[in-house]
Amino acid sequence: MDLRQSEHLKAYGIAYWSLTKGIEVDWLLNYRGGSFMIDNHQLVASECLVRGVNFEKISAAAASQIYAEVLDENNNQDVVRLEKAPKVAVYVPPNVLPWDDAVVLAMEYAEIPYDKVWDEEVLQGKLLEYDWLHLHHEDFTGQYGKFYSSFSTAPWYIEQQILYEKKAKELGYRKVSELKKAVARTIKEYIASGGFLFAMCSATDAFDIALAAENTDICDVMYDGDPPDANFQKMLDYSKCLAFENFTVERNPMRYEYSDIDIPPSDMAGFVNQETDYFTLFEFSAKYDPVPTMLTQNHANIIKGFMGQTTNFKKSLIKKTTTILAEKEGTEEVRYIHGNYGRGTFTWYGGHDPEDFQHAVGDPPTDLHLHKNSPGYRLILNNILFPAAKKKQQKT
């Protein structure tokens, strides 16, 4: 999976497909960019040829030599056995929205199957049927993505509000915000019970804000028909959050920003220089910290930046229990974080589309045939395979 690989993204699909056929896969962490080792099966070789994925047939002796190198205590490498294809769900409303989901694009390109779930399925406990859940641009605060200023008269926005309000009433909630906060709490329980949650863009901070606002109303009149609590900022409970603390919620309902977690704010994104916007992946000990090592496997450690409604996470507002996986060096801008909650984990990845610097509402979807070796998209696919890993006894 180094620069000799011709189809990095589809290689993840081959690993996933092999697991569905009962074929175990070894993930060689930090070996040639995080390569996969699979026993010689003609079925796998044929599938690689069909999908255009580069592979090398090696002898048993050569394989043994590679394992010896990877397991050598002097090398920052290790082997993780992948045993079972994770069952994947994407939280998405049933209506068509004028933006794309980079994770859905990655899974469809890599041919990784997934199901769609929404509020009703979450509240009915259906998440327990899945190993891995993805959230992307969803708003759990009940403010309809804070698009009111720019799109309140757009047909898609009006349709979205009608749909959400109807669903809230059907499920017994007085307001959309109350429904979304209940959904966020249920997803948090899913993590506690062992689920893996991966969120991108505005679903990251909106999720934590909704948890913090459990006992207060932060929504203005155009969102739920009544004004917010006057002291809602003081009523936020950061102990409920997964990743962030001490943030300030944006009070202006006309501003396309949830809080001060995101830097630069969404409405300042135009001032970011695309040519100089890069972030750096941290290096972890493969043998002592296999999880963050899996999540950062790549053939590049400097990744080109990309914007979103939530692009970065302010370092000073990230809980100390959260692991930082990538940041923009010399700044307070953190791009990729991971943490544990209960028996499960959460991973947040800022930005909307790794190959579209400033993906705007209504823009066409990214064609991954043009970005089949994208380092930014590889980080997404690391997360999908991560739950397949066999748990190893922690080294001391």
Tab-separated table of N, CA and C in Angstrom, residues 21-171:
chain	number	residue	atom	x	y	z
A	21	LYS	N	-15.880	-13.474	2.547
A	21	LYS	CA	-15.737	-14.848	2.029
A	21	LYS	C	-15.106	-15.778	3.061
A	22	GLY	N	-14.924	-15.264	4.283
A	22	GLY	CA	-14.336	-16.084	5.330
A	22	GLY	C	-12.828	-16.187	5.250
A	23	ILE	N	-12.209	-15.301	4.471
A	23	ILE	CA	-10.753	-15.301	4.315
A	23	ILE	C	-10.164	-14.242	5.238
A	24	GLU	N	-9.325	-14.671	6.175
A	24	GLU	CA	-8.727	-13.718	7.115
A	24	GLU	C	-7.670	-12.862	6.419
A	25	VAL	N	-7.536	-11.654	6.910
A	25	VAL	CA	-6.600	-10.682	6.334
A	25	VAL	C	-5.686	-10.177	7.446
A	26	ASP	N	-4.400	-10.133	7.179
A	26	ASP	CA	-3.467	-9.512	8.125
A	26	ASP	C	-3.140	-8.102	7.638
A	27	TRP	N	-3.296	-7.153	8.541
A	27	TRP	CA	-2.964	-5.758	8.219
A	27	TRP	C	-1.576	-5.496	8.786
A	28	LEU	N	-0.616	-5.256	7.928
A	28	LEU	CA	0.772	-5.049	8.341
A	28	LEU	C	0.978	-3.558	8.599
A	29	LEU	N	0.837	-3.187	9.867
A	29	LEU	CA	0.885	-1.765	10.228
A	29	LEU	C	2.274	-1.183	9.995
A	30	ASN	N	2.295	-0.079	9.304
A	30	ASN	CA	3.521	0.663	8.975
A	30	ASN	C	4.460	-0.103	8.039
A	31	TYR	N	4.004	-1.184	7.457
A	31	TYR	CA	4.828	-1.894	6.474
A	31	TYR	C	4.379	-1.460	5.078
A	32	ARG	N	5.230	-0.773	4.381
A	32	ARG	CA	4.940	-0.266	3.032
A	32	ARG	C	3.577	0.456	2.997
A	33	GLY	N	3.388	1.374	3.929
A	33	GLY	CA	2.164	2.183	3.939
A	33	GLY	C	0.949	1.472	4.485
A	34	GLY	N	1.141	0.358	5.193
A	34	GLY	CA	-0.006	-0.363	5.753
A	34	GLY	C	-0.574	-1.368	4.789
A	35	SER	N	0.214	-2.393	4.454
A	35	SER	CA	-0.205	-3.373	3.437
A	35	SER	C	-1.073	-4.474	4.035
A	36	PHE	N	-1.782	-5.153	3.150
A	36	PHE	CA	-2.591	-6.312	3.551
A	36	PHE	C	-1.893	-7.589	3.097
A	37	MET	N	-1.849	-8.589	3.975
A	37	MET	CA	-1.298	-9.912	3.651
A	37	MET	C	-2.454	-10.912	3.695
A	38	ILE	N	-2.650	-11.619	2.583
A	38	ILE	CA	-3.733	-12.604	2.481
A	38	ILE	C	-3.140	-13.899	1.943
A	39	ASP	N	-3.588	-15.035	2.512
A	39	ASP	CA	-3.130	-16.323	1.981
A	39	ASP	C	-3.453	-16.421	0.495
A	40	ASN	N	-2.643	-17.208	-0.199
A	40	ASN	CA	-2.804	-17.327	-1.641
A	40	ASN	C	-4.123	-18.016	-1.987
A	41	HIS	N	-5.057	-17.236	-2.529
A	41	HIS	CA	-6.342	-17.759	-2.997
A	41	HIS	C	-6.538	-17.264	-4.423
A	42	GLN	N	-6.817	-18.166	-5.330
A	42	GLN	CA	-7.065	-17.740	-6.709
A	42	GLN	C	-8.260	-16.803	-6.782
A	43	LEU	N	-9.230	-17.048	-5.889
A	43	LEU	CA	-10.432	-16.201	-5.859
A	43	LEU	C	-10.056	-14.742	-5.587
A	44	VAL	N	-9.148	-14.536	-4.624
A	44	VAL	CA	-8.737	-13.178	-4.261
A	44	VAL	C	-7.927	-12.551	-5.399
A	45	ALA	N	-7.025	-13.351	-5.982
A	45	ALA	CA	-6.209	-12.832	-7.088
A	45	ALA	C	-7.092	-12.391	-8.250
A	46	SER	N	-8.088	-13.194	-8.554
A	46	SER	CA	-8.992	-12.851	-9.666
A	46	SER	C	-9.756	-11.569	-9.362
A	47	GLU	N	-10.194	-11.431	-8.123
A	47	GLU	CA	-10.953	-10.230	-7.755
A	47	GLU	C	-10.065	-8.987	-7.827
A	48	CYS	N	-8.796	-9.127	-7.438
A	48	CYS	CA	-7.865	-8.000	-7.553
A	48	CYS	C	-7.704	-7.582	-9.011
A	49	LEU	N	-7.606	-8.557	-9.895
A	49	LEU	CA	-7.458	-8.247	-11.323
A	49	LEU	C	-8.698	-7.530	-11.847
A	50	VAL	N	-9.863	-8.001	-11.433
A	50	VAL	CA	-11.122	-7.381	-11.888
A	50	VAL	C	-11.206	-5.922	-11.425
A	51	ARG	N	-10.769	-5.679	-10.178
A	51	ARG	CA	-10.914	-4.331	-9.609
A	51	ARG	C	-9.689	-3.444	-9.871
A	52	GLY	N	-8.669	-4.012	-10.507
A	52	GLY	CA	-7.484	-3.210	-10.837
A	52	GLY	C	-6.568	-2.949	-9.666
A	53	VAL	N	-6.639	-3.802	-8.638
A	53	VAL	CA	-5.810	-3.614	-7.436
A	53	VAL	C	-4.480	-4.352	-7.616
A	54	ASN	N	-3.400	-3.645	-7.403
A	54	ASN	CA	-2.081	-4.241	-7.533
A	54	ASN	C	-1.803	-5.197	-6.369
A	55	PHE	N	-1.261	-6.385	-6.682
A	55	PHE	CA	-0.899	-7.329	-5.629
A	55	PHE	C	0.368	-8.074	-6.035
A	56	GLU	N	1.028	-8.644	-5.034
A	56	GLU	CA	2.272	-9.379	-5.283
A	56	GLU	C	2.127	-10.783	-4.702
A	57	LYS	N	2.428	-11.780	-5.519
A	57	LYS	CA	2.486	-13.150	-5.020
A	57	LYS	C	3.893	-13.405	-4.510
A	58	ILE	N	3.988	-13.868	-3.265
A	58	ILE	CA	5.308	-14.110	-2.683
A	58	ILE	C	5.376	-15.531	-2.137
A	59	SER	N	6.575	-16.018	-1.949
A	59	SER	CA	6.762	-17.374	-1.427
A	59	SER	C	6.507	-17.397	0.081
A	60	ALA	N	6.348	-18.617	0.622
A	60	ALA	CA	6.163	-18.761	2.071
A	60	ALA	C	7.381	-18.226	2.816
A	61	ALA	N	8.549	-18.436	2.252
A	61	ALA	CA	9.770	-17.956	2.905
A	61	ALA	C	9.803	-16.429	2.936
A	62	ALA	N	9.386	-15.814	1.838
A	62	ALA	CA	9.357	-14.349	1.794
A	62	ALA	C	8.326	-13.794	2.776
A	63	ALA	N	7.199	-14.485	2.874
A	63	ALA	CA	6.170	-14.046	3.822
A	63	ALA	C	6.691	-14.130	5.257
A	64	SER	N	7.389	-15.220	5.560
A	64	SER	CA	7.942	-15.381	6.911
A	64	SER	C	8.941	-14.277	7.222
A	65	GLN	N	9.702	-13.912	6.222
A	65	GLN	CA	10.694	-12.850	6.411
A	65	GLN	C	10.011	-11.510	6.696
A	66	ILE	N	8.914	-11.270	5.993
A	66	ILE	CA	8.167	-10.019	6.225
A	66	ILE	C	7.593	-10.002	7.645
A	67	TYR	N	6.983	-11.114	8.064
A	67	TYR	CA	6.425	-11.172	9.416
A	67	TYR	C	7.520	-10.962	10.464
A	68	ALA	N	8.675	-11.565	10.221
A	68	ALA	CA	9.782	-11.401	11.176
A	68	ALA	C	10.205	-9.943	11.267
A	69	GLU	N	10.232	-9.278	10.127
A	69	GLU	CA	10.613	-7.857	10.111
A	69	GLU	C	9.569	-7.010	10.844
A	70	VAL	N	8.308	-7.290	10.576
A	70	VAL	CA	7.235	-6.489	11.167
A	70	VAL	C	7.163	-6.689	12.680
A	71	LEU	N	7.422	-7.923	13.127
A	71	LEU	CA	7.312	-8.222	14.558
A	71	LEU	C	8.580	-7.908	15.334
A	72	ASP	N	9.625	-7.535	14.639
A	72	ASP	CA	10.885	-7.180	15.312
A	72	ASP	C	10.654	-5.987	16.253
A	73	GLU	N	11.066	-6.144	17.514
A	73	GLU	CA	10.832	-5.094	18.513
A	73	GLU	C	11.514	-3.778	18.146
A	74	ASN	N	12.495	-3.847	17.280
A	74	ASN	CA	13.209	-2.626	16.903
A	74	ASN	C	12.500	-1.842	15.795
A	75	ASN	N	11.462	-2.430	15.220
A	75	ASN	CA	10.732	-1.744	14.154
A	75	ASN	C	9.371	-1.265	14.660
A	76	ASN	N	8.978	-0.086	14.278
A	76	ASN	CA	7.661	0.439	14.656
A	76	ASN	C	6.616	-0.106	13.682
A	77	GLN	N	6.430	-1.414	13.765
A	77	GLN	CA	5.476	-2.105	12.902
A	77	GLN	C	4.798	-3.201	13.718
A	78	ASP	N	3.675	-3.696	13.217
A	78	ASP	CA	3.011	-4.810	13.891
A	78	ASP	C	2.021	-5.439	12.922
A	79	VAL	N	1.459	-6.559	13.352
A	79	VAL	CA	0.457	-7.268	12.547
A	79	VAL	C	-0.860	-7.261	13.304
A	80	VAL	N	-1.935	-6.925	12.611
A	80	VAL	CA	-3.273	-7.009	13.185
A	80	VAL	C	-4.094	-7.939	12.299
A	81	ARG	N	-4.657	-8.961	12.905
A	81	ARG	CA	-5.492	-9.906	12.163
A	81	ARG	C	-6.920	-9.339	12.028
A	82	LEU	N	-7.408	-9.231	10.788
A	82	LEU	CA	-8.790	-8.823	10.538
A	82	LEU	C	-9.613	-10.092	10.364
A	83	GLU	N	-10.687	-10.209	11.105
A	83	GLU	CA	-11.395	-11.490	11.164
A	83	GLU	C	-12.799	-11.473	10.573
A	84	LYS	N	-13.490	-10.354	10.694
A	84	LYS	CA	-14.907	-10.350	10.306
A	84	LYS	C	-15.253	-9.026	9.652
A	85	ALA	N	-15.944	-9.070	8.536
A	85	ALA	CA	-16.353	-7.837	7.856
A	85	ALA	C	-17.350	-7.080	8.725
A	86	PRO	N	-17.026	-5.838	9.111
A	86	PRO	CA	-17.973	-5.086	9.952
A	86	PRO	C	-19.271	-4.793	9.202
A	87	LYS	N	-20.376	-4.844	9.917
A	87	LYS	CA	-21.660	-4.458	9.328
A	87	LYS	C	-21.806	-2.947	9.489
A	88	VAL	N	-22.017	-2.264	8.395
A	88	VAL	CA	-21.898	-0.807	8.344
A	88	VAL	C	-23.265	-0.140	8.155
A	89	ALA	N	-23.477	0.958	8.878
A	89	ALA	CA	-24.691	1.766	8.703
A	89	ALA	C	-24.304	3.241	8.553
A	90	VAL	N	-25.092	3.956	7.756
A	90	VAL	CA	-24.914	5.396	7.577
A	90	VAL	C	-26.206	6.078	8.017
A	91	TYR	N	-26.066	7.039	8.925
A	91	TYR	CA	-27.237	7.799	9.390
A	91	TYR	C	-27.527	8.894	8.371
A	92	VAL	N	-28.663	8.795	7.703
A	92	VAL	CA	-28.971	9.751	6.642
A	92	VAL	C	-30.489	9.868	6.505
A	93	PRO	N	-31.011	11.072	6.297
A	93	PRO	CA	-32.466	11.214	6.135
A	93	PRO	C	-32.926	10.629	4.798
A	94	PRO	N	-34.204	10.312	4.677
A	94	PRO	CA	-34.688	9.680	3.447
A	94	PRO	C	-34.813	10.637	2.265
A	95	ASN	N	-34.835	11.927	2.527
A	95	ASN	CA	-34.963	12.888	1.409
A	95	ASN	C	-33.601	13.124	0.754
A	96	VAL	N	-33.630	13.649	-0.470
A	96	VAL	CA	-32.400	13.922	-1.210
A	96	VAL	C	-31.866	15.291	-0.800
A	97	LEU	N	-30.619	15.344	-0.373
A	97	LEU	CA	-30.010	16.605	0.048
A	97	LEU	C	-28.996	17.075	-0.993
A	98	PRO	N	-28.801	18.392	-1.116
A	98	PRO	CA	-27.929	18.929	-2.168
A	98	PRO	C	-26.448	18.907	-1.823
A	99	TRP	N	-25.998	17.866	-1.182
A	99	TRP	CA	-24.562	17.690	-0.938
A	99	TRP	C	-24.297	16.184	-0.831
A	100	ASP	N	-23.032	15.832	-0.892
A	100	ASP	CA	-22.652	14.427	-0.891
A	100	ASP	C	-21.974	14.062	0.420
A	101	ASP	N	-21.843	12.762	0.619
A	101	ASP	CA	-21.202	12.220	1.811
A	101	ASP	C	-19.938	11.503	1.347
A	102	ALA	N	-18.766	11.989	1.758
A	102	ALA	CA	-17.500	11.411	1.302
A	102	ALA	C	-17.376	9.946	1.699
A	103	VAL	N	-17.939	9.570	2.826
A	103	VAL	CA	-17.842	8.181	3.274
A	103	VAL	C	-18.673	7.274	2.368
A	104	VAL	N	-19.860	7.738	1.995
A	104	VAL	CA	-20.689	6.961	1.061
A	104	VAL	C	-19.973	6.841	-0.288
A	105	LEU	N	-19.373	7.929	-0.751
A	105	LEU	CA	-18.625	7.877	-2.013
A	105	LEU	C	-17.492	6.853	-1.918
A	106	ALA	N	-16.773	6.849	-0.787
A	106	ALA	CA	-15.652	5.919	-0.609
A	106	ALA	C	-16.130	4.476	-0.582
A	107	MET	N	-17.218	4.233	0.134
A	107	MET	CA	-17.700	2.851	0.236
A	107	MET	C	-18.233	2.360	-1.102
A	108	GLU	N	-18.920	3.210	-1.826
A	108	GLU	CA	-19.449	2.784	-3.127
A	108	GLU	C	-18.307	2.549	-4.113
A	109	TYR	N	-17.269	3.387	-4.055
A	109	TYR	CA	-16.122	3.192	-4.947
A	109	TYR	C	-15.375	1.901	-4.588
A	110	ALA	N	-15.194	1.656	-3.296
A	110	ALA	CA	-14.464	0.460	-2.841
A	110	ALA	C	-15.352	-0.784	-2.806
A	111	GLU	N	-16.632	-0.605	-3.113
A	111	GLU	CA	-17.600	-1.717	-3.144
A	111	GLU	C	-17.753	-2.358	-1.768
A	112	ILE	N	-17.926	-1.507	-0.771
A	112	ILE	CA	-18.205	-1.941	0.598
A	112	ILE	C	-19.686	-1.688	0.874
A	113	PRO	N	-20.462	-2.730	1.189
A	113	PRO	CA	-21.906	-2.553	1.375
A	113	PRO	C	-22.243	-1.822	2.675
A	114	TYR	N	-23.364	-1.122	2.657
A	114	TYR	CA	-23.819	-0.413	3.859
A	114	TYR	C	-25.336	-0.280	3.823
A	115	ASP	N	-25.916	-0.053	4.987
A	115	ASP	CA	-27.350	0.222	5.110
A	115	ASP	C	-27.543	1.662	5.556
A	116	LYS	N	-28.732	2.179	5.280
A	116	LYS	CA	-29.080	3.523	5.736
A	116	LYS	C	-30.025	3.421	6.935
A	117	VAL	N	-29.777	4.244	7.939
A	117	VAL	CA	-30.680	4.327	9.092
A	117	VAL	C	-30.977	5.796	9.349
A	118	TRP	N	-32.118	6.038	9.992
A	118	TRP	CA	-32.444	7.417	10.373
A	118	TRP	C	-33.055	7.384	11.764
A	119	ASP	N	-33.715	8.455	12.128
A	119	ASP	CA	-34.147	8.637	13.511
A	119	ASP	C	-34.950	7.449	14.054
A	120	GLU	N	-35.917	6.986	13.268
A	120	GLU	CA	-36.806	5.930	13.752
A	120	GLU	C	-36.016	4.650	14.052
A	121	GLU	N	-35.126	4.284	13.130
A	121	GLU	CA	-34.342	3.056	13.330
A	121	GLU	C	-33.423	3.194	14.558
A	122	VAL	N	-32.842	4.387	14.717
A	122	VAL	CA	-31.950	4.599	15.866
A	122	VAL	C	-32.724	4.421	17.175
A	123	LEU	N	-33.885	5.078	17.267
A	123	LEU	CA	-34.655	5.033	18.515
A	123	LEU	C	-35.278	3.666	18.757
A	124	GLN	N	-35.413	2.873	17.709
A	124	GLN	CA	-35.951	1.514	17.875
A	124	GLN	C	-34.866	0.508	18.265
A	125	GLY	N	-33.633	0.975	18.408
A	125	GLY	CA	-32.550	0.079	18.814
A	125	GLY	C	-31.898	-0.694	17.699
A	126	LYS	N	-32.144	-0.289	16.447
A	126	LYS	CA	-31.601	-1.027	15.302
A	126	LYS	C	-30.078	-0.926	15.198
A	127	LEU	N	-29.482	0.088	15.859
A	127	LEU	CA	-28.030	0.242	15.740
A	127	LEU	C	-27.276	-0.962	16.286
A	128	LEU	N	-27.894	-1.672	17.206
A	128	LEU	CA	-27.217	-2.834	17.787
A	128	LEU	C	-26.977	-3.925	16.755
A	129	GLU	N	-27.601	-3.798	15.581
A	129	GLU	CA	-27.381	-4.770	14.498
A	129	GLU	C	-26.124	-4.439	13.702
A	130	TYR	N	-25.474	-3.288	14.024
A	130	TYR	CA	-24.339	-2.837	13.218
A	130	TYR	C	-23.082	-2.681	14.079
A	131	ASP	N	-21.930	-2.913	13.425
A	131	ASP	CA	-20.648	-2.733	14.105
A	131	ASP	C	-20.156	-1.302	14.014
A	132	TRP	N	-20.535	-0.614	12.945
A	132	TRP	CA	-19.918	0.689	12.626
A	132	TRP	C	-20.996	1.629	12.107
A	133	LEU	N	-20.990	2.836	12.612
A	133	LEU	CA	-21.983	3.838	12.206
A	133	LEU	C	-21.282	5.107	11.754
A	134	HIS	N	-21.782	5.692	10.676
A	134	HIS	CA	-21.213	6.948	10.181
A	134	HIS	C	-22.243	8.076	10.205
A	135	LEU	N	-21.771	9.259	10.639
A	135	LEU	CA	-22.543	10.504	10.574
A	135	LEU	C	-21.723	11.481	9.740
A	136	HIS	N	-22.384	12.315	8.953
A	136	HIS	CA	-21.589	13.226	8.126
A	136	HIS	C	-21.974	14.695	8.353
A	137	HIS	N	-22.995	15.155	7.666
A	137	HIS	CA	-23.333	16.580	7.733
A	137	HIS	C	-24.610	16.778	8.549
A	138	GLU	N	-24.908	15.824	9.409
A	138	GLU	CA	-26.180	15.894	10.122
A	138	GLU	C	-26.111	16.875	11.288
A	139	ASP	N	-27.241	17.511	11.541
A	139	ASP	CA	-27.344	18.497	12.616
A	139	ASP	C	-28.161	17.898	13.757
A	140	PHE	N	-27.546	17.680	14.891
A	140	PHE	CA	-28.247	17.114	16.042
A	140	PHE	C	-28.715	18.199	17.007
A	141	THR	N	-28.553	19.466	16.620
A	141	THR	CA	-28.990	20.555	17.502
A	141	THR	C	-30.407	21.033	17.180
A	142	GLY	N	-30.983	20.572	16.060
A	142	GLY	CA	-32.325	20.999	15.682
A	142	GLY	C	-32.374	22.347	14.989
A	143	GLN	N	-31.257	22.780	14.405
A	143	GLN	CA	-31.207	24.088	13.736
A	143	GLN	C	-31.090	23.927	12.205
A	144	TYR	N	-31.448	22.746	11.712
A	144	TYR	CA	-31.492	22.480	10.261
A	144	TYR	C	-30.191	22.874	9.560
A	145	GLY	N	-29.091	22.544	10.193
A	145	GLY	CA	-27.791	22.807	9.589
A	145	GLY	C	-27.375	24.267	9.607
A	146	LYS	N	-28.165	25.106	10.258
A	146	LYS	CA	-27.906	26.562	10.305
A	146	LYS	C	-27.784	27.159	8.900
A	147	PHE	N	-28.619	26.646	7.994
A	147	PHE	CA	-28.649	27.161	6.632
A	147	PHE	C	-29.693	28.272	6.455
A	148	TYR	N	-30.343	28.690	7.548
A	148	TYR	CA	-31.502	29.584	7.426
A	148	TYR	C	-31.182	30.866	6.652
A	149	SER	N	-30.055	31.458	6.952
A	149	SER	CA	-29.735	32.742	6.326
A	149	SER	C	-29.620	32.641	4.805
A	150	SER	N	-29.051	31.563	4.313
A	150	SER	CA	-28.781	31.436	2.875
A	150	SER	C	-29.834	30.640	2.113
A	151	PHE	N	-30.527	29.728	2.792
A	151	PHE	CA	-31.364	28.785	2.040
A	151	PHE	C	-32.785	28.617	2.594
A	152	SER	N	-33.262	29.531	3.441
A	152	SER	CA	-34.573	29.318	4.066
A	152	SER	C	-35.718	29.272	3.056
A	153	THR	N	-35.517	29.830	1.859
A	153	THR	CA	-36.582	29.792	0.847
A	153	THR	C	-36.324	28.721	-0.215
A	154	ALA	N	-35.226	28.003	-0.101
A	154	ALA	CA	-34.909	26.953	-1.080
A	154	ALA	C	-35.853	25.770	-0.888
A	155	PRO	N	-36.343	25.172	-1.985
A	155	PRO	CA	-37.276	24.028	-1.853
A	155	PRO	C	-36.734	22.902	-0.987
A	156	TRP	N	-35.432	22.583	-1.128
A	156	TRP	CA	-34.886	21.463	-0.345
A	156	TRP	C	-34.902	21.769	1.147
A	157	TYR	N	-34.672	23.047	1.516
A	157	TYR	CA	-34.659	23.423	2.931
A	157	TYR	C	-36.078	23.326	3.503
A	158	ILE	N	-37.045	23.836	2.739
A	158	ILE	CA	-38.447	23.804	3.196
A	158	ILE	C	-38.913	22.349	3.337
A	159	GLU	N	-38.557	21.517	2.350
A	159	GLU	CA	-38.922	20.100	2.407
A	159	GLU	C	-38.295	19.422	3.622
A	160	GLN	N	-37.027	19.771	3.886
A	160	GLN	CA	-36.325	19.182	5.023
A	160	GLN	C	-37.024	19.533	6.339
A	161	GLN	N	-37.383	20.818	6.495
A	161	GLN	CA	-38.019	21.232	7.751
A	161	GLN	C	-39.372	20.534	7.944
A	162	ILE	N	-40.154	20.455	6.853
A	162	ILE	CA	-41.460	19.779	6.949
A	162	ILE	C	-41.273	18.309	7.331
A	163	LEU	N	-40.319	17.664	6.671
A	163	LEU	CA	-40.061	16.242	6.927
A	163	LEU	C	-39.629	16.007	8.366
A	164	TYR	N	-38.704	16.835	8.851
A	164	TYR	CA	-38.183	16.649	10.204
A	164	TYR	C	-39.271	16.903	11.251
A	165	GLU	N	-40.070	17.946	11.043
A	165	GLU	CA	-41.127	18.252	12.006
A	165	GLU	C	-42.185	17.140	12.036
A	166	LYS	N	-42.495	16.610	10.858
A	166	LYS	CA	-43.466	15.514	10.788
A	166	LYS	C	-42.941	14.284	11.526
A	167	LYS	N	-41.660	13.965	11.313
A	167	LYS	CA	-41.074	12.789	11.963
A	167	LYS	C	-41.019	12.977	13.483
A	168	ALA	N	-40.704	14.192	13.933
A	168	ALA	CA	-40.663	14.447	15.371
A	168	ALA	C	-42.029	14.184	16.004
A	169	LYS	N	-43.083	14.668	15.374
A	169	LYS	CA	-44.433	14.450	15.919
A	169	LYS	C	-44.793	12.978	15.902
A	170	GLU	N	-44.453	12.279	14.807
A	170	GLU	CA	-44.758	10.843	14.708
A	170	GLU	C	-44.104	10.057	15.839
A	171	LEU	N	-42.900	10.492	16.218
A	171	LEU	CA	-42.155	9.755	17.235
A	171	LEU	C	-42.395	10.293	18.642
